[in-house]
mmCIF file of C-alpha atoms in Angstrom:
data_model
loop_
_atom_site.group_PDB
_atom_site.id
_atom_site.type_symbol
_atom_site.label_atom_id
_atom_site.label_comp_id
_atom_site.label_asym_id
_atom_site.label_seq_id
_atom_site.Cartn_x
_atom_site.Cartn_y
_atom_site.Cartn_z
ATOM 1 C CA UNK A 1 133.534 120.330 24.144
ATOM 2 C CA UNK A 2 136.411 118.165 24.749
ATOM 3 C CA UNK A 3 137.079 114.960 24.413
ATOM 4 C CA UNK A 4 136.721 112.311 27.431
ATOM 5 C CA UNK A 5 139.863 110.079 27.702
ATOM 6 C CA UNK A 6 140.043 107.059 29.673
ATOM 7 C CA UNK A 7 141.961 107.048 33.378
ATOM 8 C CA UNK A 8 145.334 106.951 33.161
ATOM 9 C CA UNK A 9 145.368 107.759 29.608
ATOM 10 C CA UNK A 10 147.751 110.828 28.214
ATOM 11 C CA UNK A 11 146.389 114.133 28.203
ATOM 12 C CA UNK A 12 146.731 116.951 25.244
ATOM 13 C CA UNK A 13 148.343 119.872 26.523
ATOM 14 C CA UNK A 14 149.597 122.914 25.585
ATOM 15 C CA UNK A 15 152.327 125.284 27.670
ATOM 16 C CA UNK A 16 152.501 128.619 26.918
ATOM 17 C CA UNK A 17 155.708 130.138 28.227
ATOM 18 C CA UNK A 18 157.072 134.167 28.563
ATOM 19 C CA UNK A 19 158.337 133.797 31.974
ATOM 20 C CA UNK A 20 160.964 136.093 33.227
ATOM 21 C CA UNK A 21 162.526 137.121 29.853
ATOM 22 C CA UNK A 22 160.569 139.740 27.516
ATOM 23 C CA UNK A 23 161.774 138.458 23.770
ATOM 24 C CA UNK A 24 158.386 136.760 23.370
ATOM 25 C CA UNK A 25 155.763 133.869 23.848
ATOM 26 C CA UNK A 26 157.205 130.301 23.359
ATOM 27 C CA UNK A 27 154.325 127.540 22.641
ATOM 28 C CA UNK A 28 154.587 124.063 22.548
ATOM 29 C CA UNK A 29 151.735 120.886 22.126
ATOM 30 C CA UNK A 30 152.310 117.510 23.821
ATOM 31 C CA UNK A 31 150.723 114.123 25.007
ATOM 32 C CA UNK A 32 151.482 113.208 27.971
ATOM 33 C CA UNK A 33 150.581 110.766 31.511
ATOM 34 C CA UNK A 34 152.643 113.753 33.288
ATOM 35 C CA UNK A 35 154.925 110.756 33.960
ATOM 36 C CA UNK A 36 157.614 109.109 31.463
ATOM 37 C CA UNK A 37 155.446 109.027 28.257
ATOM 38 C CA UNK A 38 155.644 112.393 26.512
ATOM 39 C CA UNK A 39 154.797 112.951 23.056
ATOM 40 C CA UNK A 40 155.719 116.327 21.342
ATOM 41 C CA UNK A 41 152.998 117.193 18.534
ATOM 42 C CA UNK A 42 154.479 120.726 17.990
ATOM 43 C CA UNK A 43 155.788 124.216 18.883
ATOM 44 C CA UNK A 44 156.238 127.839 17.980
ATOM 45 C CA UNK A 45 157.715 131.230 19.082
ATOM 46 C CA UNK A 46 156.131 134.538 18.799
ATOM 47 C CA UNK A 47 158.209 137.481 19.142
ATOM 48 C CA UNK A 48 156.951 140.688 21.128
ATOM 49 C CA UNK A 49 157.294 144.002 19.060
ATOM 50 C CA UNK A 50 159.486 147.038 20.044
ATOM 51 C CA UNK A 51 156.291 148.899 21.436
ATOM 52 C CA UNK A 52 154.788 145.829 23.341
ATOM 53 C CA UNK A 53 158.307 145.216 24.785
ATOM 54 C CA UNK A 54 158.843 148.698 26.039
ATOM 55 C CA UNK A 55 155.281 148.282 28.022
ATOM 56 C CA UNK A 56 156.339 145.176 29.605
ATOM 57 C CA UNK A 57 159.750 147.547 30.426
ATOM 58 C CA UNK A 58 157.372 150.112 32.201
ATOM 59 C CA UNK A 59 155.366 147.437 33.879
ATOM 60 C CA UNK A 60 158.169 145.659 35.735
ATOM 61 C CA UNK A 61 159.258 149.603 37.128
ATOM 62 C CA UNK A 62 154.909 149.349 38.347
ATOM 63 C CA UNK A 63 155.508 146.481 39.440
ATOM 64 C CA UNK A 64 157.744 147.218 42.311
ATOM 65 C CA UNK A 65 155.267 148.425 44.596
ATOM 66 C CA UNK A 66 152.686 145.398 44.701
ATOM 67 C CA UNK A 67 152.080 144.125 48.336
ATOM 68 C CA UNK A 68 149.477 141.547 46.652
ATOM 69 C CA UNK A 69 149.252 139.456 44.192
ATOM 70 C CA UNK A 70 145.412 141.002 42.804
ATOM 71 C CA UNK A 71 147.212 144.299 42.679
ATOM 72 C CA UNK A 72 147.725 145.863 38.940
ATOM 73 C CA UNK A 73 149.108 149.296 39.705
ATOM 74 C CA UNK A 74 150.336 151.692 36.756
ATOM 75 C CA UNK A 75 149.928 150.194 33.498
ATOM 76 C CA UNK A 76 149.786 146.569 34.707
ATOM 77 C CA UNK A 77 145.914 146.031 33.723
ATOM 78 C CA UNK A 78 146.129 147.505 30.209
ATOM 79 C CA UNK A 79 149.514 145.131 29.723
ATOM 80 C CA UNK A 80 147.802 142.331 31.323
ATOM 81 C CA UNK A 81 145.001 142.555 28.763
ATOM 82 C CA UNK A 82 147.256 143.053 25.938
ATOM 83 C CA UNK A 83 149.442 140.195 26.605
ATOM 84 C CA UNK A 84 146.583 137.622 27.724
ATOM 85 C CA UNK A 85 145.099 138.721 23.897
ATOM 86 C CA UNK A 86 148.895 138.155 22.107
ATOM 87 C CA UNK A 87 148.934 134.189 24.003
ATOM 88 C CA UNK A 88 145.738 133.631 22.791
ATOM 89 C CA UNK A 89 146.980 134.034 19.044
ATOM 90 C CA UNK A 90 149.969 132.328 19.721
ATOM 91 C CA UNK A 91 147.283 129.257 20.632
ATOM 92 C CA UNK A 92 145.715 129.622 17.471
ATOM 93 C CA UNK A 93 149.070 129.876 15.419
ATOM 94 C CA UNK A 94 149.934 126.824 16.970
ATOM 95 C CA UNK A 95 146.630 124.642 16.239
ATOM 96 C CA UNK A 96 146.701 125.763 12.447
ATOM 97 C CA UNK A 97 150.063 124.387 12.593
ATOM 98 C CA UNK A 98 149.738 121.254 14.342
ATOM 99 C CA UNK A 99 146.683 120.983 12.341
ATOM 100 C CA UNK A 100 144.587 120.459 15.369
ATOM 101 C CA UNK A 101 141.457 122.450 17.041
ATOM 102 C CA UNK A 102 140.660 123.706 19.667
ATOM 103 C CA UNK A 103 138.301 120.383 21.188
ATOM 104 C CA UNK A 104 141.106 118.512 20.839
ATOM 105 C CA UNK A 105 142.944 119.623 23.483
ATOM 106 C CA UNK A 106 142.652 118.929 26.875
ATOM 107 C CA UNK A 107 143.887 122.237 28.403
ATOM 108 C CA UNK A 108 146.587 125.147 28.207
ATOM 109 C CA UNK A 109 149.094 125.946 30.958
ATOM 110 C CA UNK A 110 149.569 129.282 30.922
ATOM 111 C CA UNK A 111 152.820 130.917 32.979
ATOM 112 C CA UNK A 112 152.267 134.587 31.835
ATOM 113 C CA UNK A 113 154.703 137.146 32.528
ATOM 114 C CA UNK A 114 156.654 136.713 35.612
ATOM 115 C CA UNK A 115 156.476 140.864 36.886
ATOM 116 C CA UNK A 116 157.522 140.552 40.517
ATOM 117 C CA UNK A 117 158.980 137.296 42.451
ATOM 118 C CA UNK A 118 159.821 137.680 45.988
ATOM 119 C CA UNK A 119 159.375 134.166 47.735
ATOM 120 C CA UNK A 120 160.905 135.640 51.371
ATOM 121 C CA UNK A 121 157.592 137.574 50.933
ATOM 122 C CA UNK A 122 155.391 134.681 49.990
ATOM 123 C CA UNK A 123 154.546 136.671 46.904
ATOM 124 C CA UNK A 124 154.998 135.921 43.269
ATOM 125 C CA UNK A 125 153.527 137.731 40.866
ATOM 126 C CA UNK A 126 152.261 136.647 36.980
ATOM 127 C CA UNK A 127 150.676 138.947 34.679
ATOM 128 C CA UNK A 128 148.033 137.199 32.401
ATOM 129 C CA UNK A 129 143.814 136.740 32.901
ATOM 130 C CA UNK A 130 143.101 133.122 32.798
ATOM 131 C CA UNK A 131 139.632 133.652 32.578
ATOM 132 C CA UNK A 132 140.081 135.746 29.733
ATOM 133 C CA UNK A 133 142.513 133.351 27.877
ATOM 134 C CA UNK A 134 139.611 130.500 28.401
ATOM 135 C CA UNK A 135 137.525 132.461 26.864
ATOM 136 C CA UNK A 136 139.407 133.247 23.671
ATOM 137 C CA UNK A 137 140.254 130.163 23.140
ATOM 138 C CA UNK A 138 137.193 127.867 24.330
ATOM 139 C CA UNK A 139 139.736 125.443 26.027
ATOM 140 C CA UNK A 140 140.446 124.915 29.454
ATOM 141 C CA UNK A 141 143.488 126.851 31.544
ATOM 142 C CA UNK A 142 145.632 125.736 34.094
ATOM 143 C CA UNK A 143 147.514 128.602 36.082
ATOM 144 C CA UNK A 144 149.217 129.969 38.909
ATOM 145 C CA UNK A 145 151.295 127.083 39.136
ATOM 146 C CA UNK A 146 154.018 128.716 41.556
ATOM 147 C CA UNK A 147 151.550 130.064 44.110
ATOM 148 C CA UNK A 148 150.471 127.135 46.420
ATOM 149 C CA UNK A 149 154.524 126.189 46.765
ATOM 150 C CA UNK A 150 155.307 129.676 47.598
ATOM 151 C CA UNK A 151 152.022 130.006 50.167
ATOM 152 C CA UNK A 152 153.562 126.923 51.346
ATOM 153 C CA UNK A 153 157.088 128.216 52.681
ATOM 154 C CA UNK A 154 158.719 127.190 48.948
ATOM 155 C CA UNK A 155 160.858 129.258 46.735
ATOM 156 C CA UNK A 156 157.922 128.900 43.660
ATOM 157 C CA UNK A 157 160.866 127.981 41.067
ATOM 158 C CA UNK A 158 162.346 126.445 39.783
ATOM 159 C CA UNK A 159 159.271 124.570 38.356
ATOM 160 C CA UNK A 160 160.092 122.756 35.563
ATOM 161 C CA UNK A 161 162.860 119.885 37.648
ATOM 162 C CA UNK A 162 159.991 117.215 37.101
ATOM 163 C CA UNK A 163 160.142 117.714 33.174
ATOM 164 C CA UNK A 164 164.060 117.703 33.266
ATOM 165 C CA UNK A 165 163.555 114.519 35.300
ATOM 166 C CA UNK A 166 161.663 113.329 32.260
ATOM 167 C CA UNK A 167 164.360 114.830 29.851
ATOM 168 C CA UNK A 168 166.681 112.548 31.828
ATOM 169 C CA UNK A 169 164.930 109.437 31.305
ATOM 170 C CA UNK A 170 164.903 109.572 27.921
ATOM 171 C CA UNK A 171 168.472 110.159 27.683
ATOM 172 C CA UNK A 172 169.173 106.983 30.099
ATOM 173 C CA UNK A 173 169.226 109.046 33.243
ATOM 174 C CA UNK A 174 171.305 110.564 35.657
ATOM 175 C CA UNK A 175 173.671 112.093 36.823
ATOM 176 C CA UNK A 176 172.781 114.841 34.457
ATOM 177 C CA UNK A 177 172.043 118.505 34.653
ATOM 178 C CA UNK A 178 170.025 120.060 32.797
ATOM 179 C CA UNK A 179 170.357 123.697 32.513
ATOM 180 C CA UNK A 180 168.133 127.238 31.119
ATOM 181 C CA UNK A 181 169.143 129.935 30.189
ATOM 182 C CA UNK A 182 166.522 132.412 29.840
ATOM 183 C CA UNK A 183 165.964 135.740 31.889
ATOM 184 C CA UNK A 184 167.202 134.072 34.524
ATOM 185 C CA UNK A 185 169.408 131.042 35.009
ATOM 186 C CA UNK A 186 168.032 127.727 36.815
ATOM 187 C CA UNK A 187 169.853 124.098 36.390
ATOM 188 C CA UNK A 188 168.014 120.731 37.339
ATOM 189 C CA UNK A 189 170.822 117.994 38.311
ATOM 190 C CA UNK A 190 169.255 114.519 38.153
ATOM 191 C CA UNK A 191 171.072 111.898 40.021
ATOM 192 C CA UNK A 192 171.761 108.060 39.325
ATOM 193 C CA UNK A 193 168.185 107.503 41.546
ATOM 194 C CA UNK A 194 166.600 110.237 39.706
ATOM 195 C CA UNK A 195 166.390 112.451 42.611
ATOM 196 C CA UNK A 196 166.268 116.089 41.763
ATOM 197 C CA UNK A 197 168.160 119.192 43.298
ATOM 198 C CA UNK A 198 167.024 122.435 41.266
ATOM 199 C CA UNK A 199 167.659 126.234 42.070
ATOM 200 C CA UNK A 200 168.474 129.565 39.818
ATOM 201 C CA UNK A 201 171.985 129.772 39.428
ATOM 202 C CA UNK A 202 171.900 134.023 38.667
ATOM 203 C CA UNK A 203 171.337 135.961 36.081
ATOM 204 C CA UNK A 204 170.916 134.173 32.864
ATOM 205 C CA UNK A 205 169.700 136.663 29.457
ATOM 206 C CA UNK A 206 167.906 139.278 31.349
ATOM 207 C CA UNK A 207 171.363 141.862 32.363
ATOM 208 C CA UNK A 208 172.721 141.180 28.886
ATOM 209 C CA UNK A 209 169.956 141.610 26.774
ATOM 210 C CA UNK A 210 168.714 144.756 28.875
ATOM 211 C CA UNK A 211 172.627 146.457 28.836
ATOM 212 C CA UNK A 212 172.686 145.937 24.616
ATOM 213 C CA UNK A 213 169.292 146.705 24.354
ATOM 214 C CA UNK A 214 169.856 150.484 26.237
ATOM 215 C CA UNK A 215 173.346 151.287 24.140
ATOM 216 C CA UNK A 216 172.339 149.687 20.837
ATOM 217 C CA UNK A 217 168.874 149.462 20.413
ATOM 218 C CA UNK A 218 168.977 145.352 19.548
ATOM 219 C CA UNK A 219 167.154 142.914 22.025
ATOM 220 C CA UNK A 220 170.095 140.469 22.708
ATOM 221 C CA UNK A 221 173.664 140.135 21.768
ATOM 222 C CA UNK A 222 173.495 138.250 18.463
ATOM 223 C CA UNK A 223 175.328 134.866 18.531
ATOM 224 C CA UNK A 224 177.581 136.846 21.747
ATOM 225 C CA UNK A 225 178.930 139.483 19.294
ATOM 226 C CA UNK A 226 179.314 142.049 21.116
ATOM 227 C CA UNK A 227 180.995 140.210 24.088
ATOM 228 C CA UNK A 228 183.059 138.339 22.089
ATOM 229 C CA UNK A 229 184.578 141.561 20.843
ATOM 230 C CA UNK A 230 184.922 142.769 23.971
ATOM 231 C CA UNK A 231 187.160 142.898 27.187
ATOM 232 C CA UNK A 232 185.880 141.535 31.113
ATOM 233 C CA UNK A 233 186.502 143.883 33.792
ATOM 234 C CA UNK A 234 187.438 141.562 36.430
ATOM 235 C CA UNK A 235 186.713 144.067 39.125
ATOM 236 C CA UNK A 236 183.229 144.342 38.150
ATOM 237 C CA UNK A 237 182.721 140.722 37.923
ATOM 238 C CA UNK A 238 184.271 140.453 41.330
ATOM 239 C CA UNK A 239 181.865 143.166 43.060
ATOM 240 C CA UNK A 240 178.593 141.625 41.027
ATOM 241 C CA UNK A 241 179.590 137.820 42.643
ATOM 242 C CA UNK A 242 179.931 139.012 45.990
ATOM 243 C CA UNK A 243 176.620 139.165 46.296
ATOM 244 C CA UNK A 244 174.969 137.292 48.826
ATOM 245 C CA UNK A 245 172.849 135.258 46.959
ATOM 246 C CA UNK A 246 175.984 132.913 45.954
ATOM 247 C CA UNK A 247 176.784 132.253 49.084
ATOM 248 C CA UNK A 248 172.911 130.846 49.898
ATOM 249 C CA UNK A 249 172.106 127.385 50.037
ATOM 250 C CA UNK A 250 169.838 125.800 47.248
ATOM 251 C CA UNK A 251 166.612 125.714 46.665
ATOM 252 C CA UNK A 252 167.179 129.175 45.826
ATOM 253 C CA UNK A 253 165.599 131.298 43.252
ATOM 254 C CA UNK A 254 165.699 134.675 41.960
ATOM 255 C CA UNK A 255 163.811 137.670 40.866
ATOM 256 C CA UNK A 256 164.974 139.231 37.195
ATOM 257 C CA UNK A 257 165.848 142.464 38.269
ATOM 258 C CA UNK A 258 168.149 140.979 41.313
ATOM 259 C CA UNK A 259 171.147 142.344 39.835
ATOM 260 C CA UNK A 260 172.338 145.969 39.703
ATOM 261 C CA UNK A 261 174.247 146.855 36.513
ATOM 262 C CA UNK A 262 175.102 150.073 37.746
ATOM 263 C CA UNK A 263 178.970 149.399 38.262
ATOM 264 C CA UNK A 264 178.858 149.023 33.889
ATOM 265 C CA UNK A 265 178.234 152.610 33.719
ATOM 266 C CA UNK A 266 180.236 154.234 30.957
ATOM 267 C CA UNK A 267 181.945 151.108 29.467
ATOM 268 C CA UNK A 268 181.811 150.174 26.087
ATOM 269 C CA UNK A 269 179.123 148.054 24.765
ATOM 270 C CA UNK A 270 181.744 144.923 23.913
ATOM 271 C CA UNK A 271 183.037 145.585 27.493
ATOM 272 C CA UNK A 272 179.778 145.036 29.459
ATOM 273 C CA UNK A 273 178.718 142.351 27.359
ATOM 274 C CA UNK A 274 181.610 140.320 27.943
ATOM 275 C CA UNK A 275 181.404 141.312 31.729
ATOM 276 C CA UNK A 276 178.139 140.007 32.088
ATOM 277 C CA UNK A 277 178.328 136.857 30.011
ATOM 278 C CA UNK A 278 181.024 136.184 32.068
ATOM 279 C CA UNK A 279 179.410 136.809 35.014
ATOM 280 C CA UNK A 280 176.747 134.010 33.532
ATOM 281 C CA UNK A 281 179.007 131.873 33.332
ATOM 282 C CA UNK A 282 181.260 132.147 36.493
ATOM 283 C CA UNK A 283 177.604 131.744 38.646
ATOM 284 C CA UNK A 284 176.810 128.941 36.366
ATOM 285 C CA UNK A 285 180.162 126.894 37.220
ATOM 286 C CA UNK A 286 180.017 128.093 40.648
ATOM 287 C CA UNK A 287 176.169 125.674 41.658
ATOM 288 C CA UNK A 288 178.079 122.813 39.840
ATOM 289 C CA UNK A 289 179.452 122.609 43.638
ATOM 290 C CA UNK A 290 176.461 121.857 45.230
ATOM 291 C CA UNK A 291 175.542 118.559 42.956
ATOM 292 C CA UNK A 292 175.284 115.902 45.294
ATOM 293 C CA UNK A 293 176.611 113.812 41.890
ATOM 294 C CA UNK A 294 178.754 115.730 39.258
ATOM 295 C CA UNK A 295 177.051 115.308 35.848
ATOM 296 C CA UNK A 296 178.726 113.691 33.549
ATOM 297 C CA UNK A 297 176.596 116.062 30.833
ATOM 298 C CA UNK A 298 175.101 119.300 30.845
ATOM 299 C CA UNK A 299 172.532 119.699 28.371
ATOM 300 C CA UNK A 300 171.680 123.558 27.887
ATOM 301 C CA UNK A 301 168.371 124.935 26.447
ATOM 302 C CA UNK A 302 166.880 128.653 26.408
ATOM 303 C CA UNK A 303 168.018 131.481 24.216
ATOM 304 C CA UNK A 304 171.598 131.416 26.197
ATOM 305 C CA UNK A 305 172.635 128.296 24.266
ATOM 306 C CA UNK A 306 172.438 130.929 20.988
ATOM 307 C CA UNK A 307 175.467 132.816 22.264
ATOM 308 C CA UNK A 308 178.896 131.619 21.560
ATOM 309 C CA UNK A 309 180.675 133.337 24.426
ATOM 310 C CA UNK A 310 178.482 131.715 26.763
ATOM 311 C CA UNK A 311 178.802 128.381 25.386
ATOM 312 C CA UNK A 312 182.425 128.706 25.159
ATOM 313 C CA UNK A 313 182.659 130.162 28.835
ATOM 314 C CA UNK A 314 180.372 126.870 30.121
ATOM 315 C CA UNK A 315 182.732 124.844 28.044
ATOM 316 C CA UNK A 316 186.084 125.877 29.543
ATOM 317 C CA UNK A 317 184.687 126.104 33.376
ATOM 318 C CA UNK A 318 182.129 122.599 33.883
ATOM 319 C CA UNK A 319 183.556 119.817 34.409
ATOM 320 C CA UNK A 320 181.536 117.671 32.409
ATOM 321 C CA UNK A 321 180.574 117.690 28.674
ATOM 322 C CA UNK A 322 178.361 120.535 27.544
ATOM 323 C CA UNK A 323 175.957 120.188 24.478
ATOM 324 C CA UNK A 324 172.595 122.134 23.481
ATOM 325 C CA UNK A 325 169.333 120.564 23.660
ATOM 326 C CA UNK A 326 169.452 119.855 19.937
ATOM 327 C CA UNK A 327 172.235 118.365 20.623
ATOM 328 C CA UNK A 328 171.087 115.852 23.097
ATOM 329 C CA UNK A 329 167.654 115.660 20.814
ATOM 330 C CA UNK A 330 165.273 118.044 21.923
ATOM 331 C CA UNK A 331 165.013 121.537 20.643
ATOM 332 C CA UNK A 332 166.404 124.154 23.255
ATOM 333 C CA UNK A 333 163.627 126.927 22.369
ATOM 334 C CA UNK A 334 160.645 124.030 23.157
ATOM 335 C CA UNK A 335 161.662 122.420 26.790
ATOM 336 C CA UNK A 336 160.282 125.529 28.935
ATOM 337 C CA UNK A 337 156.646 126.000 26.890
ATOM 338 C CA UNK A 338 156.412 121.553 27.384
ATOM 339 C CA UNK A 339 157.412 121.867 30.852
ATOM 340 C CA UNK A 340 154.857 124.105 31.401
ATOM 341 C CA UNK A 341 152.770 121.926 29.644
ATOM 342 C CA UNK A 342 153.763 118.793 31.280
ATOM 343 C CA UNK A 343 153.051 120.208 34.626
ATOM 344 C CA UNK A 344 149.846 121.726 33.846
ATOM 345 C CA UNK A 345 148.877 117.688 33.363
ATOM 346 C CA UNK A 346 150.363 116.954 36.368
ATOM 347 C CA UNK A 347 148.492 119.676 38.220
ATOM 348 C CA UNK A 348 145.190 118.276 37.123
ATOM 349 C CA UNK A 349 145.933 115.084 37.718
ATOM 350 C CA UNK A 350 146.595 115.922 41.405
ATOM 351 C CA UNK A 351 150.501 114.910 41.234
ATOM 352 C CA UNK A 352 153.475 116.572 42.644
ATOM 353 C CA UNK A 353 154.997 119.695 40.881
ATOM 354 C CA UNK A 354 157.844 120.901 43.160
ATOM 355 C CA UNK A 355 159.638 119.262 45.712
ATOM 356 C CA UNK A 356 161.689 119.806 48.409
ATOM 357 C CA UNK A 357 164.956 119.356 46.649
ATOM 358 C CA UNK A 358 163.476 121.894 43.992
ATOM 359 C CA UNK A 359 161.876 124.852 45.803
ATOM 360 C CA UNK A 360 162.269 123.569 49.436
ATOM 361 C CA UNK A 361 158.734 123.063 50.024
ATOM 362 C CA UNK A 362 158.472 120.828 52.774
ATOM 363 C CA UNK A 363 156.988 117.629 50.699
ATOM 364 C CA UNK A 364 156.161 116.875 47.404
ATOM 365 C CA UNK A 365 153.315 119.063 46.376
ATOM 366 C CA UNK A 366 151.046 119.462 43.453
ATOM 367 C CA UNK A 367 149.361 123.500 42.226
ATOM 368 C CA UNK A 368 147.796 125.501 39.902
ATOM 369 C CA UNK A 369 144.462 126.715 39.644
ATOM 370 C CA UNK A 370 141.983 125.154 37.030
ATOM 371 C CA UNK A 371 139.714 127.823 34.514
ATOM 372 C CA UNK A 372 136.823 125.689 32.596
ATOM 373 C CA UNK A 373 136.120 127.226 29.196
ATOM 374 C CA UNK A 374 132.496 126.761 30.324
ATOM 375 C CA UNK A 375 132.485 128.802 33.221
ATOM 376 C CA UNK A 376 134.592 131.671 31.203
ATOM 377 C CA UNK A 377 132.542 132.724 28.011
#
């Protein structure tokens, strides 16, 4: 049973966050009125396995073929179950740490594993059974957060602008940008007025991770290593920002796989890490031209902000002054899981999750679909 709260009081939430990358499940515990007040009670980061991660491999390559969003072709069902079991312990984890349980806290907002995004299609696709996670956990789940914007004519994502706008209050607002790096790449830039212009930039982790992955066996590039050692082939970068994408207007947004590697074939590990960091990078720079105000920061969170060649790269091509989200005092690994959290309040609360500066939904417009614990067991 949980707890009643007064109107307008802040809610408990927690966000549970894979998204588009496959390192893991990021969780994270706030308070919050899904407006300016946000309290952060706690967070934590579960890492998949080798086996689990090669599953999640296979079930992006299945998930090529869905037409709808029910379907679960190949090995998507037995993954789905698997993972909607792993975020379940990663909400227990986090409890016993926070030292809370389970009736105190007003719901989860669950992402799940992004497996298929194509918004031209009106389809977006996230692997994870709500029902089931209500269940296992006795608390209430928000999900499906992207589908009404993309049902509506919206790219689905970026979603988490109206946390950033948050972000951005508390560092004495805009113009700021604040930017992720995980699979892929998105940037929120706040302006003076606090209005919001979000889009994915490109790739962010996803290319990189997956190329050192295949040649070395390691999930990412630790620290940049490998491209720091190594050498860009301009002509490559060239060919992979030609793409049309770049040339696109924002709101924009992406699926992971987007990107063909292909033209990396047969170069050396250091090479095609340093290729595609700098391709990172050079996409990065390349939105700061649609800012309607430059920022005069950039404050950069997901596991990019870990490697040094992209750091440096963001450094020596933005015009303003680059710092992580410790940095700027928040911790880089959290933002994503509380955004997620933050707009799973906001979604029950009936208040505006994307906008048309974000997604390019026509008007401000709230989502997500609501799972009582009661109604699961």
């Amino acid at each position: 049973m949980h707890r009643n709260r007064p109107l307008g009081k802040p809610l408990t939430a927690i966000g549970l966050m894979s998204g588009t990358s496959m390192d893991g499940i990021d969780a994270a515990l706030i308070e919050t009125d899904g407006e300016d007040v946000v309290t952060r009670l706690g967070a934590i980061s579960l890492a998949y396995d080798d086996e689990f991660r090669g599953k999640l491999g296979r079930a992006l390559q299945d998930a090529s073929t869905i037409t709808r969003r029910d379907q679960r072709p190949g090995c998507l069902g037995d993954v789905e179950g698997e993972l909607t079991r792993q975020h379940a312990e990663a909400v227990d984890r986090l409890l016993a740490d926070a030292g809370q349980a389970a009736g105190d806290i007003d719901l989860i907002a669950f992402h799940g594993q992004t497996v298929l995004h194509r918004p031209s299609d009106q389809l977006t696709v996230q692997i994870g059974d709500a029902q089931q996670l209500a269940a296992l956990t006795g608390i209430n789940v928000v999900h499906d957060l992207r589908v009404a914007d993309v049902a509506a004519g919206g790219q689905g994502a970026p979603l988490a602008p109206a946390y950033h706008r948050a972000i951005a209050t508390q560092l004495g607002g805009g113009p700021i940008a604040v930017l992720n790096i995980g699979g892929v790449a998105n940037v929120t830039f706040v302006a003076g007025d606090g209005s919001l212009l979000a889009f994915d930039t490109g790739p962010g982790n996803a290319l990189l991770d997956d190329w050192v992955y295949a040649r070395v066996g390691e999930p990412y590039d630790p620290a940049g290593r490998y491209a720091l050692a190594g050498t860009v082939d301009q002509a490559v970068l060239a060919a992979l920002m030609s793409d049309d994408y770049f040339m696109a207007p924002p709101p924009k947004s992406l699926d992971r796989n987007h990107f063909p590697a292909g033209q990396l074939a047969g170069h050396p590990v250091e090479d095609g890490a340093a290729t595609l960091v700098a391709f990172t990078v050079r996409s990065i720079a390349q939105a700061e031209c649609h800012a309607v105000e430059m920022p005069a920061r950039w404050v950069v969170c997901g596991g990019g902000r870990h490697n040094q060649a992209i750091m440096a790269g963001l450094r020596d091509q933005l015009a303003g002054d680059v710092v992580t989200a410790e940095a700027a005092g928040f911790d880089g690994d959290d933002v994503e899981a509380e955004a997620w959290a933050y707009l799973g309040v906001r979604s029950v609360l009936g208040m505006p999750i994307t906008y048309p500066g974000t997604t390019g939904v026509s008007a401000g417009m709230t989502g997500g679909r609501l799972v009582k614990a009661s109604a699961a067991t």
